[in-house]
């Protein structure tokens, strides 16, 4: 007699650079992790959470600089999240992925890994490294080697939701020359088009961030998946959309509310304690806080690059218009082309 399993929701969350539960101000990723009900009230499904702190969040300045500044350690994090899913997934389960900054890179890479190699079974965890090598070494998806691996070991499993705050795609060293080219090339995105396995995707982007090393990697919807992607720009710099900064928490709380609202509008069943989800304000006055010495160093090395917004439909107009009206001093250069419309 075949064993039957009650479906569950498996939720993986990967935080931004240097972000941990011990930080004074939690990111939106940590707030989401803490707000998820263990059992959904709506349908009684168990909701199992795996939260991963950001790269560079260990002890010591060396790890902060090497892990946070260069993204070292991200290979292990991706494999740990993949291992969690391989251990726990049964047919019919729902998979949710959330990430901020390099954590967004992490979960997008995780989704790419599952598409490329499939998800190995609990009885075949010894193949995780081989699966990851297929993906990281960019073995072509339709190659004989990749097809053979998927047919033998990899299950093609759907991903109910991939949700990201301001994906950072620049891993490796924040400069390029012949000595660093190969290192950096290894950590560039394979493909920004979402796989057909992803049923829903939400990407929340920063209007104000100007650090070149934090320039976002956009998502592109798969042509065969209807209404797959919502991708919008919101007021705030990197931490103003993803959280982790007390000064900009009102902004990041408003993007968190948008994310949860968009999930509900899409009919997704992941259930939260509503009182654990704060309500933000996109018009909040942001006090000036000088950057730390480490942030100054990273900014000086990476340089400046304005966000490139080509169409007004890329903006979350309710929050952008509200802030434009309430804060006359808020005129980001990336919005210059839309000035007349936003003032109207």
CSV table of C-alpha atoms in Angstrom, one decimal:
chain,number,residue,atom,x,y,z
A,1,UNK,CA,0.0,0.0,0.0
A,2,UNK,CA,1.4,3.4,-1.1
A,3,UNK,CA,2.2,5.9,1.6
A,4,UNK,CA,0.3,9.1,1.4
A,5,UNK,CA,1.5,12.5,2.7
A,6,UNK,CA,-0.4,15.5,3.8
A,7,UNK,CA,0.9,18.4,1.7
A,8,UNK,CA,3.0,21.1,3.5
A,9,UNK,CA,4.5,24.4,2.6
A,10,UNK,CA,8.3,24.6,2.6
A,11,UNK,CA,9.6,28.2,2.9
A,12,UNK,CA,13.2,29.1,2.4
A,13,UNK,CA,14.4,32.6,3.2
A,14,UNK,CA,17.8,34.0,2.5
A,15,UNK,CA,18.8,37.3,4.1
A,16,UNK,CA,21.0,40.2,2.8
A,17,UNK,CA,24.7,40.8,3.3
A,18,UNK,CA,25.7,41.0,7.0
A,19,UNK,CA,22.0,40.5,8.1
A,20,UNK,CA,21.3,38.2,11.1
A,21,UNK,CA,18.5,37.8,13.7
A,22,UNK,CA,20.8,39.6,16.2
A,23,UNK,CA,20.8,42.9,14.2
A,24,UNK,CA,19.0,45.8,15.9
A,25,UNK,CA,16.5,46.3,13.0
A,26,UNK,CA,15.3,43.2,11.3
A,27,UNK,CA,15.1,43.0,7.5
A,28,UNK,CA,11.9,42.1,5.7
A,29,UNK,CA,13.2,38.6,5.2
A,30,UNK,CA,13.5,38.1,9.0
A,31,UNK,CA,10.1,39.7,9.6
A,32,UNK,CA,8.5,37.3,7.1
A,33,UNK,CA,10.2,34.3,8.7
A,34,UNK,CA,9.0,35.3,12.1
A,35,UNK,CA,5.4,36.1,10.9
A,36,UNK,CA,4.7,32.8,9.1
A,37,UNK,CA,2.3,30.6,11.1
A,38,UNK,CA,3.5,27.1,11.8
A,39,UNK,CA,0.1,25.8,10.6
A,40,UNK,CA,-2.1,27.8,8.2
A,41,UNK,CA,-5.5,28.8,9.6
A,42,UNK,CA,-7.1,28.7,6.2
A,43,UNK,CA,-6.4,25.1,5.2
A,44,UNK,CA,-4.5,23.5,8.1
A,45,UNK,CA,-1.3,22.9,6.2
A,46,UNK,CA,2.0,22.8,8.0
A,47,UNK,CA,4.3,25.6,7.1
A,48,UNK,CA,8.0,24.8,7.6
A,49,UNK,CA,10.5,27.6,7.6
A,50,UNK,CA,14.3,27.6,6.9
A,51,UNK,CA,15.9,31.0,7.4
A,52,UNK,CA,19.5,31.6,6.4
A,53,UNK,CA,21.4,34.7,7.6
A,54,UNK,CA,23.3,36.8,5.0
A,55,UNK,CA,26.7,36.2,3.6
A,56,UNK,CA,29.5,37.8,5.7
A,57,UNK,CA,27.4,37.6,8.9
A,58,UNK,CA,29.9,35.5,10.9
A,59,UNK,CA,32.3,36.6,13.5
A,60,UNK,CA,35.3,38.7,12.6
A,61,UNK,CA,36.1,41.6,10.2
A,62,UNK,CA,37.8,39.3,7.7
A,63,UNK,CA,34.6,37.3,7.1
A,64,UNK,CA,32.6,40.5,7.0
A,65,UNK,CA,34.8,41.9,4.3
A,66,UNK,CA,35.4,38.7,2.3
A,67,UNK,CA,32.0,37.2,2.7
A,68,UNK,CA,30.0,40.4,2.6
A,69,UNK,CA,32.1,42.3,0.1
A,70,UNK,CA,32.8,39.4,-2.3
A,71,UNK,CA,29.9,37.0,-1.7
A,72,UNK,CA,32.3,34.2,-0.7
A,73,UNK,CA,30.3,31.4,1.0
A,74,UNK,CA,27.3,31.7,-1.2
A,75,UNK,CA,27.9,28.3,-2.9
A,76,UNK,CA,27.5,26.6,0.5
A,77,UNK,CA,24.4,28.6,1.4
A,78,UNK,CA,22.7,27.6,-1.9
A,79,UNK,CA,23.5,23.9,-1.3
A,80,UNK,CA,22.2,24.1,2.3
A,81,UNK,CA,18.9,25.5,1.1
A,82,UNK,CA,18.7,22.9,-1.7
A,83,UNK,CA,19.5,20.1,0.9
A,84,UNK,CA,16.6,21.3,3.1
A,85,UNK,CA,14.2,21.0,0.2
A,86,UNK,CA,15.6,17.6,-0.8
A,87,UNK,CA,15.2,16.3,2.7
A,88,UNK,CA,11.7,17.5,3.2
A,89,UNK,CA,9.9,17.7,-0.2
A,90,UNK,CA,7.2,15.3,-1.1
A,91,UNK,CA,5.0,15.4,-4.2
A,92,UNK,CA,2.2,18.0,-3.7
A,93,UNK,CA,4.1,20.2,-1.3
A,94,UNK,CA,4.3,24.0,-2.0
A,95,UNK,CA,7.7,25.7,-2.2
A,96,UNK,CA,8.1,29.4,-1.4
A,97,UNK,CA,11.4,31.3,-1.7
A,98,UNK,CA,12.2,34.8,-0.3
A,99,UNK,CA,15.4,36.7,-0.6
A,100,UNK,CA,16.9,40.2,-0.1
A,101,UNK,CA,20.0,41.6,-1.8
A,102,UNK,CA,22.6,38.8,-2.2
A,103,UNK,CA,20.0,36.6,-0.5
A,104,UNK,CA,17.8,37.3,-3.5
A,105,UNK,CA,20.7,36.2,-5.7
A,106,UNK,CA,20.8,33.0,-3.5
A,107,UNK,CA,17.2,32.0,-3.9
A,108,UNK,CA,17.1,32.9,-7.6
A,109,UNK,CA,20.2,30.6,-8.0
A,110,UNK,CA,18.4,28.0,-6.0
A,111,UNK,CA,15.4,28.1,-8.3
A,112,UNK,CA,17.8,27.9,-11.3
A,113,UNK,CA,19.6,24.9,-9.8
A,114,UNK,CA,16.2,23.1,-9.3
A,115,UNK,CA,15.3,23.9,-12.9
A,116,UNK,CA,18.7,22.8,-14.3
A,117,UNK,CA,19.4,19.7,-12.3
A,118,UNK,CA,16.0,18.9,-10.7
A,119,UNK,CA,15.6,18.2,-6.9
A,120,UNK,CA,17.3,15.0,-5.7
A,121,UNK,CA,15.4,12.6,-3.5
A,122,UNK,CA,16.1,12.2,0.2
A,123,UNK,CA,17.7,8.8,-0.6
A,124,UNK,CA,20.2,10.4,-3.0
A,125,UNK,CA,21.6,13.3,-1.0
A,126,UNK,CA,25.1,12.2,-2.1
A,127,UNK,CA,24.3,13.7,-5.5
A,128,UNK,CA,23.8,17.3,-4.3
A,129,UNK,CA,27.4,18.3,-5.1
A,130,UNK,CA,27.1,16.9,-8.6
A,131,UNK,CA,23.8,18.7,-9.1
A,132,UNK,CA,25.3,22.0,-8.0
A,133,UNK,CA,28.4,21.5,-10.2
A,134,UNK,CA,26.2,21.0,-13.2
A,135,UNK,CA,24.5,24.3,-12.5
A,136,UNK,CA,27.5,26.4,-11.4
A,137,UNK,CA,29.8,25.2,-14.2
A,138,UNK,CA,27.1,26.1,-16.7
A,139,UNK,CA,26.7,22.7,-18.3
A,140,UNK,CA,24.0,23.4,-20.9
A,141,UNK,CA,20.5,22.5,-19.8
A,142,UNK,CA,19.8,20.4,-22.9
A,143,UNK,CA,23.2,18.6,-22.9
A,144,UNK,CA,23.4,14.8,-22.6
A,145,UNK,CA,25.1,15.2,-19.2
A,146,UNK,CA,22.3,17.4,-17.7
A,147,UNK,CA,19.5,15.3,-19.2
A,148,UNK,CA,21.0,12.1,-17.9
A,149,UNK,CA,21.3,13.6,-14.4
A,150,UNK,CA,17.7,14.8,-14.3
A,151,UNK,CA,16.4,11.5,-15.6
A,152,UNK,CA,18.3,9.6,-13.0
A,153,UNK,CA,18.2,11.8,-9.9
A,154,UNK,CA,16.4,15.1,-10.4
A,155,UNK,CA,12.7,15.7,-9.9
A,156,UNK,CA,11.2,18.6,-11.7
A,157,UNK,CA,9.2,20.3,-8.9
A,158,UNK,CA,7.0,23.4,-9.1
A,159,UNK,CA,7.9,26.6,-7.2
A,160,UNK,CA,4.8,28.3,-5.9
A,161,UNK,CA,6.5,31.7,-5.3
A,162,UNK,CA,9.9,33.3,-5.8
A,163,UNK,CA,9.9,36.7,-4.1
A,164,UNK,CA,12.9,39.1,-3.9
A,165,UNK,CA,13.8,42.5,-2.6
A,166,UNK,CA,16.4,44.2,-4.8
A,167,UNK,CA,18.4,41.4,-6.2
A,168,UNK,CA,22.1,42.0,-6.2
A,169,UNK,CA,23.8,40.2,-9.1
A,170,UNK,CA,27.3,41.5,-8.6
A,171,UNK,CA,29.1,38.8,-6.8
A,172,UNK,CA,32.9,38.3,-6.7
A,173,UNK,CA,35.3,41.2,-6.5
A,174,UNK,CA,33.9,44.7,-7.0
A,175,UNK,CA,36.3,45.5,-9.8
A,176,UNK,CA,37.5,43.6,-12.8
A,177,UNK,CA,40.9,43.0,-14.4
A,178,UNK,CA,42.5,40.0,-16.0
A,179,UNK,CA,43.4,38.6,-12.6
A,180,UNK,CA,39.7,38.7,-11.3
A,181,UNK,CA,37.8,38.0,-14.6
A,182,UNK,CA,37.4,34.2,-14.1
A,183,UNK,CA,36.5,34.6,-10.4
A,184,UNK,CA,33.8,37.1,-11.2
A,185,UNK,CA,32.5,35.3,-14.3
A,186,UNK,CA,31.7,32.2,-12.1
A,187,UNK,CA,29.2,34.2,-10.1
A,188,UNK,CA,27.3,36.0,-12.9
A,189,UNK,CA,23.7,35.0,-13.4
A,190,UNK,CA,23.2,32.2,-15.8
A,191,UNK,CA,19.8,33.4,-17.1
A,192,UNK,CA,17.6,36.2,-15.9
A,193,UNK,CA,14.5,34.6,-17.5
A,194,UNK,CA,12.4,32.8,-14.9
A,195,UNK,CA,12.0,29.1,-15.4
A,196,UNK,CA,8.7,27.5,-16.3
A,197,UNK,CA,8.7,25.8,-12.9
A,198,UNK,CA,8.1,29.2,-11.2
A,199,UNK,CA,4.4,29.8,-10.9
A,200,UNK,CA,4.5,33.2,-9.3
A,201,UNK,CA,7.3,35.8,-8.9
A,202,UNK,CA,7.5,39.2,-7.2
A,203,UNK,CA,10.5,41.5,-7.4
A,204,UNK,CA,10.6,44.7,-5.4
A,205,UNK,CA,13.2,47.2,-6.5
A,206,UNK,CA,14.9,50.3,-5.1
A,207,UNK,CA,14.6,53.7,-6.8
A,208,UNK,CA,17.2,55.5,-4.8
A,209,UNK,CA,20.1,53.1,-4.5
A,210,UNK,CA,23.2,54.4,-6.4
A,211,UNK,CA,25.9,52.0,-5.4
A,212,UNK,CA,27.2,50.4,-8.6
A,213,UNK,CA,27.9,47.2,-6.8
A,214,UNK,CA,24.2,47.0,-5.8
A,215,UNK,CA,22.8,47.5,-9.3
A,216,UNK,CA,19.9,45.1,-9.6
A,217,UNK,CA,19.5,42.1,-11.7
A,218,UNK,CA,16.0,42.2,-13.2
A,219,UNK,CA,13.7,39.3,-13.7
A,220,UNK,CA,12.2,38.4,-17.1
A,221,UNK,CA,9.0,36.5,-17.2
A,222,UNK,CA,8.9,33.1,-19.0
A,223,UNK,CA,6.8,33.5,-22.2
A,224,UNK,CA,4.8,30.3,-21.4
A,225,UNK,CA,3.7,31.2,-17.9
A,226,UNK,CA,0.7,33.6,-17.8
A,227,UNK,CA,0.8,36.5,-15.2
A,228,UNK,CA,4.0,35.0,-13.7
A,229,UNK,CA,5.8,38.2,-12.7
A,230,UNK,CA,5.1,41.4,-10.8
A,231,UNK,CA,8.3,43.6,-10.8
A,232,UNK,CA,8.1,47.2,-9.5
A,233,UNK,CA,10.3,50.1,-8.2
A,234,UNK,CA,9.6,51.6,-4.8
A,235,UNK,CA,10.9,54.7,-2.9
A,236,UNK,CA,14.0,54.1,-0.9
A,237,UNK,CA,17.6,52.9,-1.2
A,238,UNK,CA,18.7,49.3,-0.9
A,239,UNK,CA,17.7,49.0,2.8
A,240,UNK,CA,14.7,51.2,2.3
A,241,UNK,CA,13.0,48.4,0.3
A,242,UNK,CA,14.6,45.3,1.9
A,243,UNK,CA,14.8,46.5,5.5
A,244,UNK,CA,17.5,46.3,8.1
A,245,UNK,CA,17.8,50.1,8.7
A,246,UNK,CA,15.9,51.9,11.5
A,247,UNK,CA,16.1,55.2,9.6
A,248,UNK,CA,14.2,53.8,6.6
A,249,UNK,CA,12.0,51.1,8.3
A,250,UNK,CA,8.8,53.0,7.5
A,251,UNK,CA,9.7,52.6,3.8
A,252,UNK,CA,10.7,48.9,4.0
A,253,UNK,CA,7.6,48.1,6.1
A,254,UNK,CA,5.4,49.5,3.2
A,255,UNK,CA,7.2,47.2,0.7
A,256,UNK,CA,6.6,44.3,3.0
A,257,UNK,CA,2.9,45.1,3.1
A,258,UNK,CA,2.8,45.3,-0.7
A,259,UNK,CA,4.4,41.9,-1.0
A,260,UNK,CA,2.0,40.2,1.4
A,261,UNK,CA,-0.9,41.9,-0.3
A,262,UNK,CA,0.3,40.9,-3.8
A,263,UNK,CA,0.6,37.3,-2.6
A,264,UNK,CA,-3.0,37.3,-1.3
A,265,UNK,CA,-4.2,38.9,-4.5
A,266,UNK,CA,-2.6,36.0,-6.4
A,267,UNK,CA,-4.5,33.6,-4.2
A,268,UNK,CA,-1.3,32.1,-2.5
A,269,UNK,CA,-2.0,30.2,0.7
A,270,UNK,CA,1.0,31.0,2.8
A,271,UNK,CA,-0.5,32.2,6.0
A,272,UNK,CA,0.9,34.9,8.4
A,273,UNK,CA,0.3,36.3,11.8
A,274,UNK,CA,-1.1,39.7,10.6
A,275,UNK,CA,-0.1,41.5,13.8
A,276,UNK,CA,3.6,40.6,13.1
A,277,UNK,CA,3.5,42.5,9.8
A,278,UNK,CA,4.0,46.2,10.5
A,279,UNK,CA,2.3,48.9,8.3
A,280,UNK,CA,4.8,51.3,6.8
A,281,UNK,CA,4.6,54.8,5.3
A,282,UNK,CA,6.2,55.6,1.8
A,283,UNK,CA,6.0,59.3,2.7
A,284,UNK,CA,8.0,59.1,5.9
A,285,UNK,CA,10.8,61.6,6.5
A,286,UNK,CA,14.1,59.8,6.4
A,287,UNK,CA,16.7,61.1,8.9
A,288,UNK,CA,20.2,61.4,7.5
A,289,UNK,CA,22.6,58.8,8.9
A,290,UNK,CA,26.2,58.8,7.8
A,291,UNK,CA,27.4,55.5,6.3
A,292,UNK,CA,29.8,53.3,8.2
A,293,UNK,CA,33.5,53.2,7.3
A,294,UNK,CA,32.9,49.8,5.7
A,295,UNK,CA,30.1,51.1,3.5
A,296,UNK,CA,32.2,54.1,2.5
A,297,UNK,CA,35.0,51.8,1.4
A,298,UNK,CA,32.6,49.6,-0.6
A,299,UNK,CA,31.0,52.6,-2.2
A,300,UNK,CA,34.4,54.1,-3.1
A,301,UNK,CA,35.6,50.9,-4.7
A,302,UNK,CA,32.4,50.1,-6.7
A,303,UNK,CA,31.5,53.6,-7.8
A,304,UNK,CA,28.1,55.1,-8.6
A,305,UNK,CA,25.3,54.0,-11.0
A,306,UNK,CA,21.8,55.5,-11.2
A,307,UNK,CA,18.9,53.0,-11.4
A,308,UNK,CA,17.7,52.7,-15.0
A,309,UNK,CA,13.9,53.0,-15.2
A,310,UNK,CA,12.6,53.1,-18.7
A,311,UNK,CA,8.9,53.1,-18.4
A,312,UNK,CA,6.5,54.6,-15.8
A,313,UNK,CA,4.7,51.3,-15.6
A,314,UNK,CA,7.8,50.0,-13.8
A,315,UNK,CA,7.0,52.2,-10.8
A,316,UNK,CA,4.6,51.4,-7.9
A,317,UNK,CA,2.7,54.5,-8.7
A,318,UNK,CA,0.7,54.8,-5.4
A,319,UNK,CA,3.8,55.0,-3.2
A,320,UNK,CA,5.9,56.9,-5.7
A,321,UNK,CA,3.2,59.6,-6.2
A,322,UNK,CA,2.5,59.8,-2.5
A,323,UNK,CA,6.2,60.4,-1.7
A,324,UNK,CA,6.6,62.8,-4.6
A,325,UNK,CA,3.7,64.9,-3.3
A,326,UNK,CA,4.7,64.7,0.4
A,327,UNK,CA,8.4,65.2,0.0
A,328,UNK,CA,9.3,68.1,-2.5
A,329,UNK,CA,13.0,67.5,-1.8
A,330,UNK,CA,12.7,63.9,-3.0
A,331,UNK,CA,13.5,64.0,-6.7
A,332,UNK,CA,15.7,61.0,-7.6
A,333,UNK,CA,17.6,61.3,-10.9
A,334,UNK,CA,16.2,58.0,-12.0
A,335,UNK,CA,12.7,59.6,-12.1
A,336,UNK,CA,13.6,62.7,-14.0
A,337,UNK,CA,11.9,61.5,-17.2
A,338,UNK,CA,8.6,61.1,-15.3
A,339,UNK,CA,8.6,64.4,-13.4
A,340,UNK,CA,5.6,66.0,-15.1
A,341,UNK,CA,3.5,62.9,-14.7
A,342,UNK,CA,4.4,62.4,-11.0
A,343,UNK,CA,3.6,66.0,-10.2
A,344,UNK,CA,0.2,65.8,-11.8
